[in-house]
Each structure stands twice: as C-alpha cells, then as structure tokens.
PDB file of C-alpha atoms in Angstrom:
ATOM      1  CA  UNK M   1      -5.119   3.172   4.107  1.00 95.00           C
ATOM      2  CA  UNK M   2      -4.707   3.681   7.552  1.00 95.00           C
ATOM      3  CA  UNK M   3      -2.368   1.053   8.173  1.00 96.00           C
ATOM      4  CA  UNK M   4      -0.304   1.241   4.825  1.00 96.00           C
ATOM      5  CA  UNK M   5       0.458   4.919   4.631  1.00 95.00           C
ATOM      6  CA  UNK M   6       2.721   4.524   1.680  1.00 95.00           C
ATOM      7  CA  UNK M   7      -0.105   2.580  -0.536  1.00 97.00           C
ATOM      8  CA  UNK M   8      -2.483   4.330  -2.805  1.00 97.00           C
ATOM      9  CA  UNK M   9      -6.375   3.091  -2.144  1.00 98.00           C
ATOM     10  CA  UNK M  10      -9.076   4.314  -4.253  1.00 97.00           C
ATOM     11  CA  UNK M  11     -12.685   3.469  -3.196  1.00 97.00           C
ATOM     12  CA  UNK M  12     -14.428   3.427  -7.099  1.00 97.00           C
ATOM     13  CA  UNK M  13     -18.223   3.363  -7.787  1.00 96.00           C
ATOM     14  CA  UNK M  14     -20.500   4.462 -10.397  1.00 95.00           C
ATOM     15  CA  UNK M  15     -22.621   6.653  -7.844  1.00 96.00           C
ATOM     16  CA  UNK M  16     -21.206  10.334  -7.959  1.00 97.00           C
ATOM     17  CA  UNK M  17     -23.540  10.657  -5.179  1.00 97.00           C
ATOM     18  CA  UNK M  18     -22.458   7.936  -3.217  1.00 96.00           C
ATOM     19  CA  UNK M  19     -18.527   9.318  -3.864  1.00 97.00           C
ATOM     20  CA  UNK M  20     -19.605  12.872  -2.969  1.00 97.00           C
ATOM     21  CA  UNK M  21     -20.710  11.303   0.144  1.00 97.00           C
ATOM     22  CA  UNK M  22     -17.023  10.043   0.902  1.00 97.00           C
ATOM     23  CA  UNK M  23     -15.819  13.158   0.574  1.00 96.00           C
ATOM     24  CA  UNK M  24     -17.615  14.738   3.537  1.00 96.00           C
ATOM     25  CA  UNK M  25     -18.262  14.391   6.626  1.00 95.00           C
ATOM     26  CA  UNK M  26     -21.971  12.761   6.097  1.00 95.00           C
ATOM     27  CA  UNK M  27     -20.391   9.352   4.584  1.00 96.00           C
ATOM     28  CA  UNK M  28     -23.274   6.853   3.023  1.00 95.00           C
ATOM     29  CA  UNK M  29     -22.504   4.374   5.809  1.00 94.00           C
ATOM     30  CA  UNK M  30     -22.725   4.401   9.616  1.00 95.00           C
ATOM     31  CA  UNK M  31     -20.140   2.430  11.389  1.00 96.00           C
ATOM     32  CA  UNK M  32     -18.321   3.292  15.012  1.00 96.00           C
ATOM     33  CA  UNK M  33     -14.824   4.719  14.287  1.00 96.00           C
ATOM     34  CA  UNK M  34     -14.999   5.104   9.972  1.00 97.00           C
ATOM     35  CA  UNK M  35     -15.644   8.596   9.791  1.00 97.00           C
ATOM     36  CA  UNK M  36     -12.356   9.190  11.823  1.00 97.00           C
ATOM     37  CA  UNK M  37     -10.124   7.162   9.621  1.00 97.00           C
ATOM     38  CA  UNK M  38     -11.481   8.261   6.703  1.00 97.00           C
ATOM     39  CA  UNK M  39     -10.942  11.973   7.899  1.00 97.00           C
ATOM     40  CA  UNK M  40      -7.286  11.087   8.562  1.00 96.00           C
ATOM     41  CA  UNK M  41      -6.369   9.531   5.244  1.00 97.00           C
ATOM     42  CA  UNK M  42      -8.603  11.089   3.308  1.00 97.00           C
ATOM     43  CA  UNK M  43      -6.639  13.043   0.294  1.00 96.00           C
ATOM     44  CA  UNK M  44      -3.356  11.596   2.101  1.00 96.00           C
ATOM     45  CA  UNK M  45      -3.327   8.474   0.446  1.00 97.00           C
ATOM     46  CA  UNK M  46      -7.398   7.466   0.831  1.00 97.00           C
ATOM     47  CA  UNK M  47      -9.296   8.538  -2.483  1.00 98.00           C
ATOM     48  CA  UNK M  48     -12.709   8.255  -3.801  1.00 97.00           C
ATOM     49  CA  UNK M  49     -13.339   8.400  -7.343  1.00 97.00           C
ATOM     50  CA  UNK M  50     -15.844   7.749  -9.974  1.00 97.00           C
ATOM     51  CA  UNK M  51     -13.218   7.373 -12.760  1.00 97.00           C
ATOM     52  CA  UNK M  52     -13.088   3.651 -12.761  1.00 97.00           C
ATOM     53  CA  UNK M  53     -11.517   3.495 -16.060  1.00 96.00           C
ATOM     54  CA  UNK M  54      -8.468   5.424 -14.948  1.00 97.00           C
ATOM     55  CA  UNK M  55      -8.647   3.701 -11.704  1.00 97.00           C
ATOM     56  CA  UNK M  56      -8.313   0.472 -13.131  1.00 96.00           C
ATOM     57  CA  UNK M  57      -5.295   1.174 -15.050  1.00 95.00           C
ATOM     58  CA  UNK M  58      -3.372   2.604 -12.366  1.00 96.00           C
ATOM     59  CA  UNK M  59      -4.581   0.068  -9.871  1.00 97.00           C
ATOM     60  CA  UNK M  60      -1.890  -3.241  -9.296  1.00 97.00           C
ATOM     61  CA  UNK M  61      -4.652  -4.709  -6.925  1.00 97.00           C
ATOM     62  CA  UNK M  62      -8.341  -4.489  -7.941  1.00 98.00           C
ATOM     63  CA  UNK M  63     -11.262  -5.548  -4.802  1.00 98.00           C
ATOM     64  CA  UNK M  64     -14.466  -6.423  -6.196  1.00 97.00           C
ATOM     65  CA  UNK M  65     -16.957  -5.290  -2.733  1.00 96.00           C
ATOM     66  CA  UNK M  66     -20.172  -5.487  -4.176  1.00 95.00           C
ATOM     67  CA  UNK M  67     -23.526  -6.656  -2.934  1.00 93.00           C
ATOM     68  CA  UNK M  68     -24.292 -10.749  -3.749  1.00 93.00           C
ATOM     69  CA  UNK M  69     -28.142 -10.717  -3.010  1.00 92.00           C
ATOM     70  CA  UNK M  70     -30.154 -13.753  -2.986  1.00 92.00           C
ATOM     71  CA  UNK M  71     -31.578 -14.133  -6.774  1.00 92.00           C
ATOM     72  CA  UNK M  72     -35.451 -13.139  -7.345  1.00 93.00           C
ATOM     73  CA  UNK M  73     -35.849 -15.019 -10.610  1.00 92.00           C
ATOM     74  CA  UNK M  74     -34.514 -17.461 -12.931  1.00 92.00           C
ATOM     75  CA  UNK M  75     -32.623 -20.688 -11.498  1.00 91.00           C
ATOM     76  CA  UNK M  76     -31.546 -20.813  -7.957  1.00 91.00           C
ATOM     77  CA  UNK M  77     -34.526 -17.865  -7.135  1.00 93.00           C
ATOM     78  CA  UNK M  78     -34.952 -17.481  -3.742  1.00 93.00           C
ATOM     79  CA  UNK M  79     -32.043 -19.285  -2.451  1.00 93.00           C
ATOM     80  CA  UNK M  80     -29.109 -18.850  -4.916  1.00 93.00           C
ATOM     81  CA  UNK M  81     -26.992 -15.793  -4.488  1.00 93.00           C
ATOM     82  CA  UNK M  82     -26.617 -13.281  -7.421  1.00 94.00           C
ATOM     83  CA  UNK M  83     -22.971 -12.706  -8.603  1.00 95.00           C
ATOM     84  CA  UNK M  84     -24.284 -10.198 -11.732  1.00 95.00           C
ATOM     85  CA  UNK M  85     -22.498  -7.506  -9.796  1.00 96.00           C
ATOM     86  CA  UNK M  86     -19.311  -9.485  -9.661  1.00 96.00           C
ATOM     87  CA  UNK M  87     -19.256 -10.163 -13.453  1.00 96.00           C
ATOM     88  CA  UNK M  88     -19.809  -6.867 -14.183  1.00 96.00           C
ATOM     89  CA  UNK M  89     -17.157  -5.342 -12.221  1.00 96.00           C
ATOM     90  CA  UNK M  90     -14.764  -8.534 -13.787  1.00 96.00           C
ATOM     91  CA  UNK M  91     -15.925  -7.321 -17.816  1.00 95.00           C
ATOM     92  CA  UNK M  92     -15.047  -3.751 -16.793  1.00 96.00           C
ATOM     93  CA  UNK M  93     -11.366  -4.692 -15.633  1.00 96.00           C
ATOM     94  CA  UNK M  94     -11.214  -6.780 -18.826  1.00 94.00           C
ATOM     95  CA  UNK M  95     -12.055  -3.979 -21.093  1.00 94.00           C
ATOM     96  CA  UNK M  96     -10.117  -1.416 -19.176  1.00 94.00           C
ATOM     97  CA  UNK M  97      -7.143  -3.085 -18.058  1.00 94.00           C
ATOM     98  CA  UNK M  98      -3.529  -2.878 -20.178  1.00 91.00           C
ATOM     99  CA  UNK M  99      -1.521  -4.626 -18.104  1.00 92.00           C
ATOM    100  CA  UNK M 100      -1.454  -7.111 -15.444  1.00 93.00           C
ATOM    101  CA  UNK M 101      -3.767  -7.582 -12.376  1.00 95.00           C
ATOM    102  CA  UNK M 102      -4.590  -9.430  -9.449  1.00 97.00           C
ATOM    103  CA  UNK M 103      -8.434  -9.068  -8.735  1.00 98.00           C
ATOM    104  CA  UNK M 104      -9.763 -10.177  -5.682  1.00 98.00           C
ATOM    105  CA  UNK M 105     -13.294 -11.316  -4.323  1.00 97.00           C
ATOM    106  CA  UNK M 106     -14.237  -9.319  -1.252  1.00 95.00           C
ATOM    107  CA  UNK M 107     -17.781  -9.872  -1.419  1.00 92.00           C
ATOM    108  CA  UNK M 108     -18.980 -13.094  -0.327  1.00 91.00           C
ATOM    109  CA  UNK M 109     -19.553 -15.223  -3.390  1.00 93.00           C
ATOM    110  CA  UNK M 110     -20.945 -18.700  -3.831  1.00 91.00           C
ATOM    111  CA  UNK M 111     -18.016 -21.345  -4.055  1.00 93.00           C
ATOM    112  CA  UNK M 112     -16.345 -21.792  -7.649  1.00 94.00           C
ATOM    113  CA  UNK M 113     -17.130 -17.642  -8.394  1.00 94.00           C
ATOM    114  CA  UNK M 114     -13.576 -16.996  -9.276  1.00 95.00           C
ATOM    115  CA  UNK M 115     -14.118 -19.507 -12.122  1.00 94.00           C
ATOM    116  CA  UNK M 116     -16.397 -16.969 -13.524  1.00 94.00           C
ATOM    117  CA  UNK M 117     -14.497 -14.162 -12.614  1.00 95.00           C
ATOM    118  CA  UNK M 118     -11.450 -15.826 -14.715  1.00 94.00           C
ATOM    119  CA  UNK M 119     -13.204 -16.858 -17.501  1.00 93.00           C
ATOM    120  CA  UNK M 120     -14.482 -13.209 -18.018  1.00 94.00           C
ATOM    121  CA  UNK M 121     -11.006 -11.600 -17.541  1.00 93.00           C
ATOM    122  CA  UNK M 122      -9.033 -14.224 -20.233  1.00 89.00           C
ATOM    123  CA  UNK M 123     -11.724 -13.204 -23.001  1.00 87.00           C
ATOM    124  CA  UNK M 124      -9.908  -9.749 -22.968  1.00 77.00           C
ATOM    125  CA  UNK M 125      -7.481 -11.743 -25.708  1.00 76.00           C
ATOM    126  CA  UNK M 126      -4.591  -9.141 -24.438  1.00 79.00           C
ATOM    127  CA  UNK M 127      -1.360 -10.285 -23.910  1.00 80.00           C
ATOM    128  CA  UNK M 128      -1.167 -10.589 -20.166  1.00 85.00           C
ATOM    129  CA  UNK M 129      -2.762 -12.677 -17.700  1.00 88.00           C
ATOM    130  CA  UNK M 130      -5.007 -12.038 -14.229  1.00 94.00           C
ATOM    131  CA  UNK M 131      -4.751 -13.244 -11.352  1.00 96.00           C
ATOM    132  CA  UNK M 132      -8.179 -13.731  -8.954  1.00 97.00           C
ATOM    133  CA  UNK M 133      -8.116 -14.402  -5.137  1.00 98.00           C
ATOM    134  CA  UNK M 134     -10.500 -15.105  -2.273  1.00 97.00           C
ATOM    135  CA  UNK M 135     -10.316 -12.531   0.734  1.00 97.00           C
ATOM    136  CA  UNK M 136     -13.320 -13.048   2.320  1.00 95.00           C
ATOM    137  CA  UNK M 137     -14.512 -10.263   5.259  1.00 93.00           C
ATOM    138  CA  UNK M 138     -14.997 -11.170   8.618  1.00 92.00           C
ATOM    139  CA  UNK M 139     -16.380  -7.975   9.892  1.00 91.00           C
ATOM    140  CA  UNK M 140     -19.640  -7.595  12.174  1.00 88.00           C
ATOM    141  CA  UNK M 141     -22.022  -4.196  12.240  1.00 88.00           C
ATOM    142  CA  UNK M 142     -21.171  -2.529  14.686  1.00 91.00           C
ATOM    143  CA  UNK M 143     -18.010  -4.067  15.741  1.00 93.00           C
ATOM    144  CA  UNK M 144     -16.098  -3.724  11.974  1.00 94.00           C
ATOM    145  CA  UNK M 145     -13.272  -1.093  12.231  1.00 96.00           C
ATOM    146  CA  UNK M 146     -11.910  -3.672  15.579  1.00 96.00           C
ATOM    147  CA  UNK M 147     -12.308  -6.456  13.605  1.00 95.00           C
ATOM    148  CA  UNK M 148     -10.805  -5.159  10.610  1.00 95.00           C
ATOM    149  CA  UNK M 149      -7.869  -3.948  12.996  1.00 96.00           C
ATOM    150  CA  UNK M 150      -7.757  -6.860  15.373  1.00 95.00           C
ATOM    151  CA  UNK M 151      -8.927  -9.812  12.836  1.00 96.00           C
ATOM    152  CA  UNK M 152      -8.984 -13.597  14.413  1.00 94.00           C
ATOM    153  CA  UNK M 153      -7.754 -14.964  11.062  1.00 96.00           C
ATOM    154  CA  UNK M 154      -7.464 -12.802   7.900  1.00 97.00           C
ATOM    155  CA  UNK M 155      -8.171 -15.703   4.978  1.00 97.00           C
ATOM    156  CA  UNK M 156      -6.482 -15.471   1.404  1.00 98.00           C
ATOM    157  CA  UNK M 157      -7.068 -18.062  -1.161  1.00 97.00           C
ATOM    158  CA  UNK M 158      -5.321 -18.527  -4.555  1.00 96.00           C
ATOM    159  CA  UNK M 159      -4.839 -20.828  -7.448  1.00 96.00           C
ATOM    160  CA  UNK M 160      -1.911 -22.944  -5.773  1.00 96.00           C
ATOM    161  CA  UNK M 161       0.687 -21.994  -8.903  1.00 96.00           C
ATOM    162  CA  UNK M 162       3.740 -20.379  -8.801  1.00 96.00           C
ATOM    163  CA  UNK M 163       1.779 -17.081 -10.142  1.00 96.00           C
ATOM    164  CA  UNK M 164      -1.190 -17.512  -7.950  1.00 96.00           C
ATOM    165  CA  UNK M 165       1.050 -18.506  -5.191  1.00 97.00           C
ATOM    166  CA  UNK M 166       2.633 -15.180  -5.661  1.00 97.00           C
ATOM    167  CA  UNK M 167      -0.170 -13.116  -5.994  1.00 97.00           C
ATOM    168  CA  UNK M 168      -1.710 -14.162  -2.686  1.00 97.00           C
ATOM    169  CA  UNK M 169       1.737 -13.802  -1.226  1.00 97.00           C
ATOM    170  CA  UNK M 170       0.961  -9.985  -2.397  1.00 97.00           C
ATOM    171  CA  UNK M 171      -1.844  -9.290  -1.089  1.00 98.00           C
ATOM    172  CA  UNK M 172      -0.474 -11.130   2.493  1.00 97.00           C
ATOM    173  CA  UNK M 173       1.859  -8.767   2.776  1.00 97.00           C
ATOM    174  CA  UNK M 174      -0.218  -5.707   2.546  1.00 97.00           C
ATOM    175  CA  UNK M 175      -2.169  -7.114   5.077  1.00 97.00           C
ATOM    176  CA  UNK M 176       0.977  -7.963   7.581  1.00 97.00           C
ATOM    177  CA  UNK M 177       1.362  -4.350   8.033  1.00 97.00           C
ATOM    178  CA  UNK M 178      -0.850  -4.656  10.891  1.00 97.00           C
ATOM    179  CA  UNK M 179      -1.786  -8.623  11.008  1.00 97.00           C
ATOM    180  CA  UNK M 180       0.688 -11.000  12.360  1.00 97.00           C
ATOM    181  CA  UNK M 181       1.995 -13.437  10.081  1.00 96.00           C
ATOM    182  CA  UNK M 182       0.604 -16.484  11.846  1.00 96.00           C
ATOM    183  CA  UNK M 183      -3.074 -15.087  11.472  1.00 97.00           C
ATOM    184  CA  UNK M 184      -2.648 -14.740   7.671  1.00 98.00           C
ATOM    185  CA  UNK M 185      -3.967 -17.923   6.539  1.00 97.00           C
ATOM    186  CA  UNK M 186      -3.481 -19.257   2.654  1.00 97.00           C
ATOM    187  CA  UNK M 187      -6.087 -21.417   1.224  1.00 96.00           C
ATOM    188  CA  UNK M 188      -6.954 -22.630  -2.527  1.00 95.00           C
ATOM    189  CA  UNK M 189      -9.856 -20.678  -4.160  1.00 95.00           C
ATOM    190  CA  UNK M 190     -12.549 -22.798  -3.389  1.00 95.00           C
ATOM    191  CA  UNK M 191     -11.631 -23.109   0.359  1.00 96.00           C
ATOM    192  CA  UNK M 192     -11.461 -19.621   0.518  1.00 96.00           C
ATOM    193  CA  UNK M 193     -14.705 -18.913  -0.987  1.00 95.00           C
ATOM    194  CA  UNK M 194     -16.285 -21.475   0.844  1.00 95.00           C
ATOM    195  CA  UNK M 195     -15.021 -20.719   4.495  1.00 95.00           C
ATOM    196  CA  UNK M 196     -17.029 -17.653   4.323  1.00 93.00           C
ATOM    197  CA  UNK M 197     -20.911 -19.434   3.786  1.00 93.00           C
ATOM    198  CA  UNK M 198     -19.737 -22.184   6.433  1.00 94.00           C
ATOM    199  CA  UNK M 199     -18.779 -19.465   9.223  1.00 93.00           C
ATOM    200  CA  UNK M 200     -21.817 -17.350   9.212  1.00 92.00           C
ATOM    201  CA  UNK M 201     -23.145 -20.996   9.059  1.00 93.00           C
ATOM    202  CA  UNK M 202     -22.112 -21.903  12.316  1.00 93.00           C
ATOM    203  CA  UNK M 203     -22.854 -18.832  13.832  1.00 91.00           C
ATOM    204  CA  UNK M 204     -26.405 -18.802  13.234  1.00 91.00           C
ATOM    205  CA  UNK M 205     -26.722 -22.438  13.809  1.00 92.00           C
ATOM    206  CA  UNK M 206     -25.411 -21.568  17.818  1.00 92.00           C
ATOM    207  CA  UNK M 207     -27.990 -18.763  17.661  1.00 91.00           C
ATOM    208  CA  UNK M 208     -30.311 -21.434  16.591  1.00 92.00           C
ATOM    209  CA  UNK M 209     -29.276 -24.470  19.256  1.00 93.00           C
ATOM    210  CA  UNK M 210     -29.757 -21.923  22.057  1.00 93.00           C
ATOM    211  CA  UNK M 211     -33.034 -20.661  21.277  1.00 92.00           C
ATOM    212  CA  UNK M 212     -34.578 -24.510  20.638  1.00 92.00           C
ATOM    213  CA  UNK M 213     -32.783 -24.931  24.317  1.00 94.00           C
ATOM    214  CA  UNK M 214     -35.216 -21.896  25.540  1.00 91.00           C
ATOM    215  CA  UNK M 215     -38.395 -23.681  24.724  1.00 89.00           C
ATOM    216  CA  UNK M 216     -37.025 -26.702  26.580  1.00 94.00           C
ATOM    217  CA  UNK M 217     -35.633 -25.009  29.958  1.00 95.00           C
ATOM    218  CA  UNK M 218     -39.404 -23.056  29.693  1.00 92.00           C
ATOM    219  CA  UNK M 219     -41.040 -26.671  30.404  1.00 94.00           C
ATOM    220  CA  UNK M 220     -38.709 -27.596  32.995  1.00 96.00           C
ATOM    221  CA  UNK M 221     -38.164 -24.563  35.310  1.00 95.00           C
ATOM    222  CA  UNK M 222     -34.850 -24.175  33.542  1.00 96.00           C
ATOM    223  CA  UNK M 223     -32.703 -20.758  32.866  1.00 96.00           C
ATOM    224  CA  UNK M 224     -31.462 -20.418  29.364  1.00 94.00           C
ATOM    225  CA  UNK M 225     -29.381 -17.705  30.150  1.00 94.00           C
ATOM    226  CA  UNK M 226     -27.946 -19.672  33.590  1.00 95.00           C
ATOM    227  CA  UNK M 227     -27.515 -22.514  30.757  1.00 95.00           C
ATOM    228  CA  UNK M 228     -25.660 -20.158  27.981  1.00 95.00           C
ATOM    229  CA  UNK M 229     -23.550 -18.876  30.862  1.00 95.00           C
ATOM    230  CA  UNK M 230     -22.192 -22.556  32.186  1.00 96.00           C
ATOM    231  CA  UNK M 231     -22.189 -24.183  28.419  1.00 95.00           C
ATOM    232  CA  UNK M 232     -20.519 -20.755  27.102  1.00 95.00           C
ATOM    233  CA  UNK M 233     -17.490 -20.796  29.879  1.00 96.00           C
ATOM    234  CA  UNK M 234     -16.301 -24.714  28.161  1.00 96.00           C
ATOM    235  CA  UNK M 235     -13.336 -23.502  26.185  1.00 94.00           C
ATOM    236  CA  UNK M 236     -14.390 -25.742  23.300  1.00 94.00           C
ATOM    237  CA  UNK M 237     -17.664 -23.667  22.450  1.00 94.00           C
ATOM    238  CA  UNK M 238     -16.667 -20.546  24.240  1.00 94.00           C
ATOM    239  CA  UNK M 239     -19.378 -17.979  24.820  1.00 93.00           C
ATOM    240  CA  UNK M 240     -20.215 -15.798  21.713  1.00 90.00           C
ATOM    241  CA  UNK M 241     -23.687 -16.307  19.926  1.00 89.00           C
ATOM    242  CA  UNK M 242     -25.401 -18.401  22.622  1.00 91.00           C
ATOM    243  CA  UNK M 243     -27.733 -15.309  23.895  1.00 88.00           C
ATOM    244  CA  UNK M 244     -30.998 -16.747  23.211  1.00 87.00           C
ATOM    245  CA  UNK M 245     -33.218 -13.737  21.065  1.00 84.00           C
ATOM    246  CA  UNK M 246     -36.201 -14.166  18.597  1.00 80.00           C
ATOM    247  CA  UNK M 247     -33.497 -15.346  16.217  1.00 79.00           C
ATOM    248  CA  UNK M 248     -30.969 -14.617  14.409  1.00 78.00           C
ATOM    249  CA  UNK M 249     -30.320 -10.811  12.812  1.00 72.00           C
ATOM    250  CA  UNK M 250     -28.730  -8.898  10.506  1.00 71.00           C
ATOM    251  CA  UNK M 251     -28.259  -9.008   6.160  1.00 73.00           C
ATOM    252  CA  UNK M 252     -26.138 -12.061   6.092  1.00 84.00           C
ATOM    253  CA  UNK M 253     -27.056 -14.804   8.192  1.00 87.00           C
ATOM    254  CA  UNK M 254     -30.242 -15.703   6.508  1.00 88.00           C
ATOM    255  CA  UNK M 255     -29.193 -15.213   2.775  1.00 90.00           C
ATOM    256  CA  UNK M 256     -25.915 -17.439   3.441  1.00 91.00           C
ATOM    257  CA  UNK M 257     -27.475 -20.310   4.460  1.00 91.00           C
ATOM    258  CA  UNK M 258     -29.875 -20.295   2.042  1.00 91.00           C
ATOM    259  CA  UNK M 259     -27.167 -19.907  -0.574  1.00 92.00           C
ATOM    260  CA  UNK M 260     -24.942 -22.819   1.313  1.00 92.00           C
ATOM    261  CA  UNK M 261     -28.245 -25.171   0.778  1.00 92.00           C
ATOM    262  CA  UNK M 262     -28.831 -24.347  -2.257  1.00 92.00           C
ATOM    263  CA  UNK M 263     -25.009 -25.505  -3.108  1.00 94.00           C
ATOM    264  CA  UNK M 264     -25.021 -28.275  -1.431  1.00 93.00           C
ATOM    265  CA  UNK M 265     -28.511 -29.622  -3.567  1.00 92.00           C
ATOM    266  CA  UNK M 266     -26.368 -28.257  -6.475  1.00 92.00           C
ATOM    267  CA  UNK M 267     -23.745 -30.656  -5.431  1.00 91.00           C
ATOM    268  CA  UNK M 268     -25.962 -33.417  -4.562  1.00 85.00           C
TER     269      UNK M 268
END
C-alpha cells in the first residue's frame, strides 16, 4: 500500500477483533516500522475489513497469508504441514467469486499446494477460470518492513501458459513499483513453492554446521567466533547465520524442515 498508492489493498479476516485491532493504534502484531505505514495508508488506500464476501468480489488479486502449522493428527502428524487453512480460504473464493481471479500462495505451503488450491477453485462450475501463483515471503522478525522494502530476490511462480504467464507478469509488476526488475524472479509453481522449505533449509543447516564446529574448537583451544569471523569474510559463504547459539530460533525453521523431510520420504 505504501509503495502502490494508486492500488486498493484490503487486509480480510474473520476476527472482528483482530480487524478492530488494525484500525488503531494497538495493531495485533509487533514489528519495527508497521505501525507507521499502516498509520500513513490507513483509510488512504490501506483497508481492513471483515466482509470477505464483498472483498472477494471486488478484489482482481486475492493473497492467501494464513498459518501452515505442522499437522497434530492423521497422516504426515508431526512432520507434515497443515494446508486446511489454505483450502478453506480457496472454497471461499470459489463460492464467492463472479468473475475472474488470480489467487496467490503467500503462506509457505508444502510443494504441489497450488494443485489443491486449483482443484478447489475449478469445482465452482462458473464460467471463468483462476489463476494460482507462488509468492513466497522472505521476511525475518524483526528485520521484515527492510526486507519487504529492500528484498534480495522477490520469487513469483506460475503455471508456464500464456494465462499463467500473464498472471505472474501481474503480480511482477505490482511488485516493480519498488523492486528492480532484475530481482523479480519467475519460476514454475512447484519451484516456487519449493524454494521457500529449501531456504529456511539452508539457513538453519549454517546455524547447525557452526554450532557442531563449537564443540570441536572447545577440545582444541579453538575460537568459534575467531572461526565464524575468518570462514564468514569468504565471499562464497559470506557471514550471516554462522553465530554459534543454543540453536536455531524462531516459528519457522524447525517446522520447515520437518515438513521438507517429510516430502522428501513422500517422494522416496
């Protein structure tokens, strides 16, 4: 909203108390630097609303941000994420919508999601078609409105036809308001959806290396953090997540690898 004064957003959710929220100055979440945009688009052309069926109508671009946990029963429990949330929010645009859409996955979703996501959205039996992407977030607590701003790679994926092509082309050029062209990467679905699991991947597996590296430079009179410091300045592993800690933090980490194993058994 911020960066596309002339577009409409509307943040929808069944909670009137968590869209009362938005609308003051106490908003549900905590993050350095929200509360300021929020205050200066807020009624301009920022919007929160619990009117989802009006919403969805209106809307020419619908993002699906809902939580994915980790599943508690039933097949996949304890490792396989749970994409109820996302089928839900896909059956509501199916009943609701009267015209064309292109939905896209913001939450991160195990790979091959959209495939649900479609096959909810064609049993509408209306006469017009959906279009799903990928846009995966990149965005770390504390540091998200400077990553959303200033984003190493913003990541798109789409069913590579002419209208899936063109939908993602859509969505690219909202986000090239702000986001240089050559950091708007295109992808297939799959890729898309995938890229996501294997990054937070990676990152935990550094946090990982460095901290089986501490019980080693512990025997030998070794510092880690003298060792993080020389291994972290070689431009081809660069510096970021090689602090050694108890381990590795936050909501994501943990349930994304355990979701990226549990695909890859899936997968054999």
């Amino acid at each position: 909203a911020k960066q596309c004064p002339k577009i409409r957003v509307v943040v929808g959710d069944i909670s009137q108390a968590q869209i009362d929220a938005w609308n003051t100055d106490e908003l549900p979440i905590y993050e350095p630097g929200l509360l300021e945009v929020v205050k200066e688009c807020r009624n301009r052309n920022l919007f929160f609303s619990t009117d989802l069926d009006k919403e969805i109508e209106e809307a020419d671009v619908i993002f699906i941000s809902v939580n994915t946990p980790t599943k508690t029963k039933g097949i996949g429990a304890g490792r396989a994420a749970n994409i109820k949330n996302c089928e839900l929010c896909a059956r509501h645009i199916a009943k609701v919508a009267t015209s064309t859409k292109i939905v896209v996955e913001k939450s991160t979703v195990p790979v091959r999601t959209a495939s649900a996501i479609e096959r909810i959205l064609k049993s509408n039996e209306k006469d017009f078609s959906f279009q799903v992407l990928s846009n995966p977030e990149f965005l770390a607590e504390g540091t998200a409105m400077n990553d959303l701003m200033k984003p190493d790679r913003v990541l798109i994926g789409g069913q590579q036809t002419p209208e899936g092509l063109k939908a993602a082309e859509t969505l690219a050029s909202v986000y090239a308001n702000w986001v240089p062209r050559e950091q708007i990467l295109t992808t297939n679905l799959w890729s898309s959806e995938l890229s996501k699991l294997v990054a937070n991947a990676f990152l935990a597996q550094r946090v990982s290396s460095i901290n089986s590296i501490s019980a080693l430079c512990e025997a030998t009179g070794a510092d880690v953090t003298e060792i993080s410091r020389a291994v972290g300045m070689d431009d081809r592993i660069g510096r970021r997540f090689l602090m050694p800690s108890v381990g590795f933090g936050g909501s994501c980490f943990q349930k994304d690898i355990l979701n990226l194993v549990y695909l890859c058994e899936t997968y054999g």
